[in-house]
Coordinates of C-alpha atoms in Angstrom, one line a residue:
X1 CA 0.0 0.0 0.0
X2 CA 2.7 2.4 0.9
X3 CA 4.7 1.5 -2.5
X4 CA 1.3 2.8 -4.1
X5 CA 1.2 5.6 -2.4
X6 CA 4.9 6.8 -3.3
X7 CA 5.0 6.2 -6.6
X8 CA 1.2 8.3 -6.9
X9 CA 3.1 11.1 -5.3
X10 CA 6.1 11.0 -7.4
X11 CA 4.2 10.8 -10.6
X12 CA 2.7 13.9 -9.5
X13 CA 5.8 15.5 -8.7
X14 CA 7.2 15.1 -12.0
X15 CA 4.1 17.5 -14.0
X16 CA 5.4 20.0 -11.3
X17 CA 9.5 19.7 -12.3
X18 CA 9.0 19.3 -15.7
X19 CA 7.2 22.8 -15.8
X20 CA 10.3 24.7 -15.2
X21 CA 12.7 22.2 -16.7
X22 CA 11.6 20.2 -19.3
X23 CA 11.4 22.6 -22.3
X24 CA 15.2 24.2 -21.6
X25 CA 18.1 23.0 -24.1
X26 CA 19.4 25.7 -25.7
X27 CA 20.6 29.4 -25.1
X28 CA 22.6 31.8 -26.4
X29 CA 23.9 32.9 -29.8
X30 CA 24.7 30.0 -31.9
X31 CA 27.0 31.2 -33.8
X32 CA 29.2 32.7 -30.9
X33 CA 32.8 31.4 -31.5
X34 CA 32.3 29.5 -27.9
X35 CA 30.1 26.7 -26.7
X36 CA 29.3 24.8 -23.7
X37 CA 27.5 21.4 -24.0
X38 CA 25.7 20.1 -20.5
X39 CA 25.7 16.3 -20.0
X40 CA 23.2 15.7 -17.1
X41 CA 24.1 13.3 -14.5
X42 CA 21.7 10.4 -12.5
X43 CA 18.1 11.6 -13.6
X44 CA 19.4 15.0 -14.3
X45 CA 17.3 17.1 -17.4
X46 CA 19.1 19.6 -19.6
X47 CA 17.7 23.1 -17.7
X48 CA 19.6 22.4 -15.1
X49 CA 22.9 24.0 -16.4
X50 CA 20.2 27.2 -15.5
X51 CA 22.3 26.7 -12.5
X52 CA 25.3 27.5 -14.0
X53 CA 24.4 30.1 -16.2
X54 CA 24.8 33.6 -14.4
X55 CA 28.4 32.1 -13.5
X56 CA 28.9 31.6 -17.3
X57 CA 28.1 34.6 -18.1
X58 CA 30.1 36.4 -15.8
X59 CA 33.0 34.7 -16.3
X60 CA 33.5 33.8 -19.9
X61 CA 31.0 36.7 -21.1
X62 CA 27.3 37.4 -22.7
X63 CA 28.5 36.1 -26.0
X64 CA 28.5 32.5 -25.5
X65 CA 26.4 29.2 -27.0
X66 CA 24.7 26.7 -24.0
X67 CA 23.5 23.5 -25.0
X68 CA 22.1 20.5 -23.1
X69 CA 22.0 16.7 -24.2
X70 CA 18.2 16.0 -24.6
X71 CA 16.5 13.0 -25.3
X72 CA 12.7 12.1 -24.6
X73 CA 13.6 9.0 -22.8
X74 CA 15.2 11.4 -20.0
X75 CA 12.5 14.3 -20.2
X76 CA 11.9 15.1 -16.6
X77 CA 8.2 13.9 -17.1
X78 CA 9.8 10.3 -17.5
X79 CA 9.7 8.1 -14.3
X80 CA 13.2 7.3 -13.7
X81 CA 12.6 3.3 -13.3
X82 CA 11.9 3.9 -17.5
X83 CA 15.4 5.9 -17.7
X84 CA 17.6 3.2 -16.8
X85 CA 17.7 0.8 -19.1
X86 CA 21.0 -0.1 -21.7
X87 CA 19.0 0.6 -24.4
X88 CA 18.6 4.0 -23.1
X89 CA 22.4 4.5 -22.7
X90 CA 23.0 3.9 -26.4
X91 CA 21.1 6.3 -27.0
X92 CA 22.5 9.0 -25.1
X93 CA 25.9 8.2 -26.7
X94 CA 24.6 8.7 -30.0
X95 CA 22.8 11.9 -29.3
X96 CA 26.1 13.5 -27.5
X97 CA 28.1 12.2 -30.6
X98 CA 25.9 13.6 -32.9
X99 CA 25.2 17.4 -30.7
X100 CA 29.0 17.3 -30.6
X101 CA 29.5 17.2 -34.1
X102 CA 27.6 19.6 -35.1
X103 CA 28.6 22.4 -32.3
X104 CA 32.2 21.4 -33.8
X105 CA 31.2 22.6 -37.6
X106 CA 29.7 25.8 -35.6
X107 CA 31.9 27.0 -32.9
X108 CA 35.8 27.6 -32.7
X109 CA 35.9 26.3 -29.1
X110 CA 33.7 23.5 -26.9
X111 CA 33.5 22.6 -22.9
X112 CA 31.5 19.9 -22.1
X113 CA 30.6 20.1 -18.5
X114 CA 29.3 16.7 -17.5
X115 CA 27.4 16.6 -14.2
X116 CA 28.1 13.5 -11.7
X117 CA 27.2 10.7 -13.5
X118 CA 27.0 12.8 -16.5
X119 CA 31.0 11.8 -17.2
X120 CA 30.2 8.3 -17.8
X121 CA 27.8 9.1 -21.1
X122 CA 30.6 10.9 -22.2
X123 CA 33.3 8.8 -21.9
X124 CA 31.4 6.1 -23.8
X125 CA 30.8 8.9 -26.5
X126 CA 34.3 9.6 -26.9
X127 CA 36.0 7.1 -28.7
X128 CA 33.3 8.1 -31.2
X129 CA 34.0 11.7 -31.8
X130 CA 35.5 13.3 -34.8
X131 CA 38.8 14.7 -34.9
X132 CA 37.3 18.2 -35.3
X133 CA 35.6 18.3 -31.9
X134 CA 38.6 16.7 -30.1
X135 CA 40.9 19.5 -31.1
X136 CA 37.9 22.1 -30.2
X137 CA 37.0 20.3 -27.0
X138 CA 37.9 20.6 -22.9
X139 CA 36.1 18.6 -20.2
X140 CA 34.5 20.3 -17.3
X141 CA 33.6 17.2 -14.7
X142 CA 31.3 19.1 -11.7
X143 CA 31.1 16.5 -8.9
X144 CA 32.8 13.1 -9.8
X145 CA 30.6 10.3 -9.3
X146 CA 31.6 6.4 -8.8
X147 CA 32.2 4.2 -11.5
X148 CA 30.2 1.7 -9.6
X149 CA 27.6 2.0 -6.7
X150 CA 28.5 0.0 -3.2
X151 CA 25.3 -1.5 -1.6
X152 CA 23.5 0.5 1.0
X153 CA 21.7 -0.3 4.0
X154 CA 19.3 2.3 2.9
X155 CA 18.2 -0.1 0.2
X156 CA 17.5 -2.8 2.9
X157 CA 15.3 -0.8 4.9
X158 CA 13.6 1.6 2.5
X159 CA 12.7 -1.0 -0.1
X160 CA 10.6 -3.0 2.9
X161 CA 8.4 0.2 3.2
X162 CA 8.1 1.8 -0.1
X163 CA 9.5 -0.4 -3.1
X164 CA 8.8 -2.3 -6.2
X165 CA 10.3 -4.3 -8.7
X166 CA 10.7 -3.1 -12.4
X167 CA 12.9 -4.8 -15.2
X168 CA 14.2 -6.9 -12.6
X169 CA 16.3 -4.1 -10.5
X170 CA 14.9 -3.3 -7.0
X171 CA 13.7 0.5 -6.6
X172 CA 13.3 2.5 -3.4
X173 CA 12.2 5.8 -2.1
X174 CA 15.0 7.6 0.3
X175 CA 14.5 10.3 2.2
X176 CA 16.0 13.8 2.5
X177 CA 15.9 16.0 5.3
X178 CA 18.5 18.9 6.7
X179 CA 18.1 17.0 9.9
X180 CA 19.3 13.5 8.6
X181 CA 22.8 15.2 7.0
X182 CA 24.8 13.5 10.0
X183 CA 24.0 10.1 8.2
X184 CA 25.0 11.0 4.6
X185 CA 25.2 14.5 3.1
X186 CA 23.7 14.2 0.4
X187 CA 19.9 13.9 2.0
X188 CA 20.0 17.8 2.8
X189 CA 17.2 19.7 1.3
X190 CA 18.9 23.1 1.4
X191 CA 21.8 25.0 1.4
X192 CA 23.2 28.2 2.6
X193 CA 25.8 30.0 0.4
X194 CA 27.9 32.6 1.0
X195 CA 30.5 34.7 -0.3
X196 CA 31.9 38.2 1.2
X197 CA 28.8 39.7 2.1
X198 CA 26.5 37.5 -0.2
X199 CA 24.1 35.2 1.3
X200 CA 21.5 32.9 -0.6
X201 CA 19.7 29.6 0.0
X202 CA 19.9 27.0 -2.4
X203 CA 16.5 24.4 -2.3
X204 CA 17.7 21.2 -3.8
X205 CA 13.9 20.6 -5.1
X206 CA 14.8 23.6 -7.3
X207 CA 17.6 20.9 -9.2
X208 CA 16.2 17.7 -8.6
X209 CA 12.5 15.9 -8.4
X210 CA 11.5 15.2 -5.1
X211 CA 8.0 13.9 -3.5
X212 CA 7.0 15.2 -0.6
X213 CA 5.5 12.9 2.2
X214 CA 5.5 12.7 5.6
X215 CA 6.8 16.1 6.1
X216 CA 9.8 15.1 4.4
X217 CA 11.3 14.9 0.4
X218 CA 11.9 11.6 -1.2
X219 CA 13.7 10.3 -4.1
X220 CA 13.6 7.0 -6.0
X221 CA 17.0 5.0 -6.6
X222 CA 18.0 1.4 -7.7
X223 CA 21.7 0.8 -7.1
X224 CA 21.1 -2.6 -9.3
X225 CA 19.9 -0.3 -12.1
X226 CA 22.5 2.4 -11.7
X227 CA 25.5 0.1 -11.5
X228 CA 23.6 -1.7 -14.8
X229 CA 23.9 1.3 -17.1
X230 CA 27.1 2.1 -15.6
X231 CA 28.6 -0.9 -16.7
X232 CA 27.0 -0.7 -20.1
X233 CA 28.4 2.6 -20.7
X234 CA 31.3 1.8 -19.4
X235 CA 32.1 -1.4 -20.9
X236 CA 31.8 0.7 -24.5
X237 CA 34.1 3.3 -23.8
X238 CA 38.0 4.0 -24.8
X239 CA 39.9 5.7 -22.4
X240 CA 41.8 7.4 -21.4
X241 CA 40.6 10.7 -22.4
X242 CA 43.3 12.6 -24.2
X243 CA 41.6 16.1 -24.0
X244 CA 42.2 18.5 -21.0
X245 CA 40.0 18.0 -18.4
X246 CA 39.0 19.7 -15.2
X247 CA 37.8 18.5 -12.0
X248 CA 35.6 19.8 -9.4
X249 CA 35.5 17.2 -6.5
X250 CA 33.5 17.8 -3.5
X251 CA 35.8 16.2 -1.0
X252 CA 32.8 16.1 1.6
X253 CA 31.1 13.6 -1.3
X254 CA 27.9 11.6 0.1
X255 CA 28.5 9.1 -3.1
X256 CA 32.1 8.5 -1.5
X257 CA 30.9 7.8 1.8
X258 CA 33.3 5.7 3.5
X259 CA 36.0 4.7 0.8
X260 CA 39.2 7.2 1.0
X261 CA 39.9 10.4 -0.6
X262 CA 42.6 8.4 -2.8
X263 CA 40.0 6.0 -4.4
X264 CA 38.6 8.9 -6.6
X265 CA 42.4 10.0 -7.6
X266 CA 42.6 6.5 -8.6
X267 CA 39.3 7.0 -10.6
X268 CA 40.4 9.8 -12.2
X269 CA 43.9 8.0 -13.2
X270 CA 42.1 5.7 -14.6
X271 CA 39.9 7.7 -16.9
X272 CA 42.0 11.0 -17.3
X273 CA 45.4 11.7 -18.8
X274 CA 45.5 15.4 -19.7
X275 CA 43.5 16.7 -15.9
X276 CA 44.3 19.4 -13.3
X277 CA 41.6 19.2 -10.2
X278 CA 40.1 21.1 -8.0
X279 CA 39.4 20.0 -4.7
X280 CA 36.1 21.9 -2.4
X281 CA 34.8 21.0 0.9
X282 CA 31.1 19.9 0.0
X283 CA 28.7 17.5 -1.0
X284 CA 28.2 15.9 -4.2
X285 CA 25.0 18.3 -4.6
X286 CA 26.6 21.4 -3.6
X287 CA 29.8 21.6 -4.3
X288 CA 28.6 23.8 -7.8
X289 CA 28.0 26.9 -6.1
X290 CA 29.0 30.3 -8.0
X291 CA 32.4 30.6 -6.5
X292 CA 33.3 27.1 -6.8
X293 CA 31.9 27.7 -10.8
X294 CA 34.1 30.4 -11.0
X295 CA 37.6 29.1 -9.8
X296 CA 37.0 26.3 -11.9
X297 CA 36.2 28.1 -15.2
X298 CA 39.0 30.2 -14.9
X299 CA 41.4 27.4 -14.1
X300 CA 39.9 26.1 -17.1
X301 CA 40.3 29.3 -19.3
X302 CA 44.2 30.0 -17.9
X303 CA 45.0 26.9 -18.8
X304 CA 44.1 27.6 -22.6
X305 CA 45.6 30.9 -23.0
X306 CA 49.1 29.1 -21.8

């Protein structure tokens, strides 16, 4: 009954996220000599790089190019139990493949800034991509997320009370709350920026879909189905990357909880030959704040005028 109940409330959640996110994928001038492609991470949607923008803009300037990787299978109406699948996957590489080609025939220089997960499409896209947008492109990673998920006792105990069964992975609803940040960071629902004399609250229901029940936000996972597409991706990809890349690592990481500081270097070894990192105390949500988008732009930008 409770399963019922979660999954009536999330499907109503979605009408409300997709309203301000759904219909976002492009901005700017296209024909600006720059361009920045956004590759969402785990059930991310392409007007989230809104996010990013006023940074953007400020740093690099007004006359830029902003597009998002977009495909109906991930429109933030989509349940993401329909998301996951390897099918899915393929499909993302061959839209980035394609949106990167033709940004390349358009636009002198290309970041792609892959969110989280995000990395993991692209990496699988890049043994794909044409000489033209290799020589154009530089890799942005915001918030490095595991190659593979470890289990969870949240999985144990959530999926008792609110979870199903679909395509064979288990799905469960976990819960976020300020209060319960002293058990994994990443279940904060807010968070307070500042800089100098600038103050501003972030609401993480402003980024991501969330139901609310129970006087608490909830959102739907399946390690099985994660770790799935993960490997698929994975298992498709040629790496190391040979493009410059940089790295924004919240060193306060919820997805790392547990596991050493030295198993993402090793992660990043792995997948990255050409990198320079940036290291900020936060979570994996929110260590993207302005500032923390600035340093790493301009790290970014330095690097490319040496």
């Amino acid at each position: 009954m409770l399963a019922e109940l979660f999954k009536r409330k999330y499907l109503a959640s979605l009408e409300r996220f997709a309203l301000f996110y759904d219909d976002f994928a492009e901005y700017g001038d296209r024909d600006a000599p720059l361009a920045f492609y956004f590759v969402p991470g785990i059930d991310g949607v392409p007007g989230q790089v809104r996010f990013a923008l006023p940074m953007l803009l400020r740093t690099v300037g007004p006359h830029i190019y902003v597009r998002s990787m977009h495909l109906e299978e991930f429109s933030a109406k989509r349940p993401i139990w329909e998301k996951f699948a390897p099918s899915n996957i393929d499909k993302k590489r061959e839209r980035i493949v394609a949106d990167l080609d033709g940004l390349a025939g358009r636009h002198e220089k290309l970041f792609v800034m892959c969110s989280s997960s995000g990395f993991y499409d692209f990496l699988s896209a890049y043994g794909e991509l044409s000489a033209a947008v290799r020589e154009r492109a530089t890799l942005l990673w915001v918030a490095v997320a595991p190659d593979h998920f470890l289990s969870s006792p949240w999985e144990s105990i959530f999926f008792r009370i609110n979870g199903f069964v679909h395509r064979g992975h288990r799905w469960f609803a976990a819960p976020n709350h300020n209060w319960l940040r002293w058990v994994n960071p990443e279940t904060t629902t807010s968070h307070t920026w500042r800089s100098g004399s600038t103050r501003k609250i972030f609401y993480k229901n402003d980024l991501e879909s969330r139901l609310d029940l129970f006087g608490m936000q909830w959102s739907y996972n399946s390690l099985g189905a994660f770790n799935e597409c993960l490997a698929h991706a994975i298992g498709r990809s040629r790496f190391p990357i040979n493009i410059p890349a940089f790295i924004l690592v919240a060193t306060d990481d919820g997805y790392w909880q547990g596991r050493p500081e030295s198993d993402i270097d090793a992660l990043l070894d792995r997948y990255l030959s050409r990198k320079q990192v940036l290291r900020r105390r936060a979570s994996h949500l929110w260590v993207l704040t302005p500032d923390n988008m600035r340093d790493l732009l301009e790290l970014a930008r330095g690097s490319a005028r040496h």
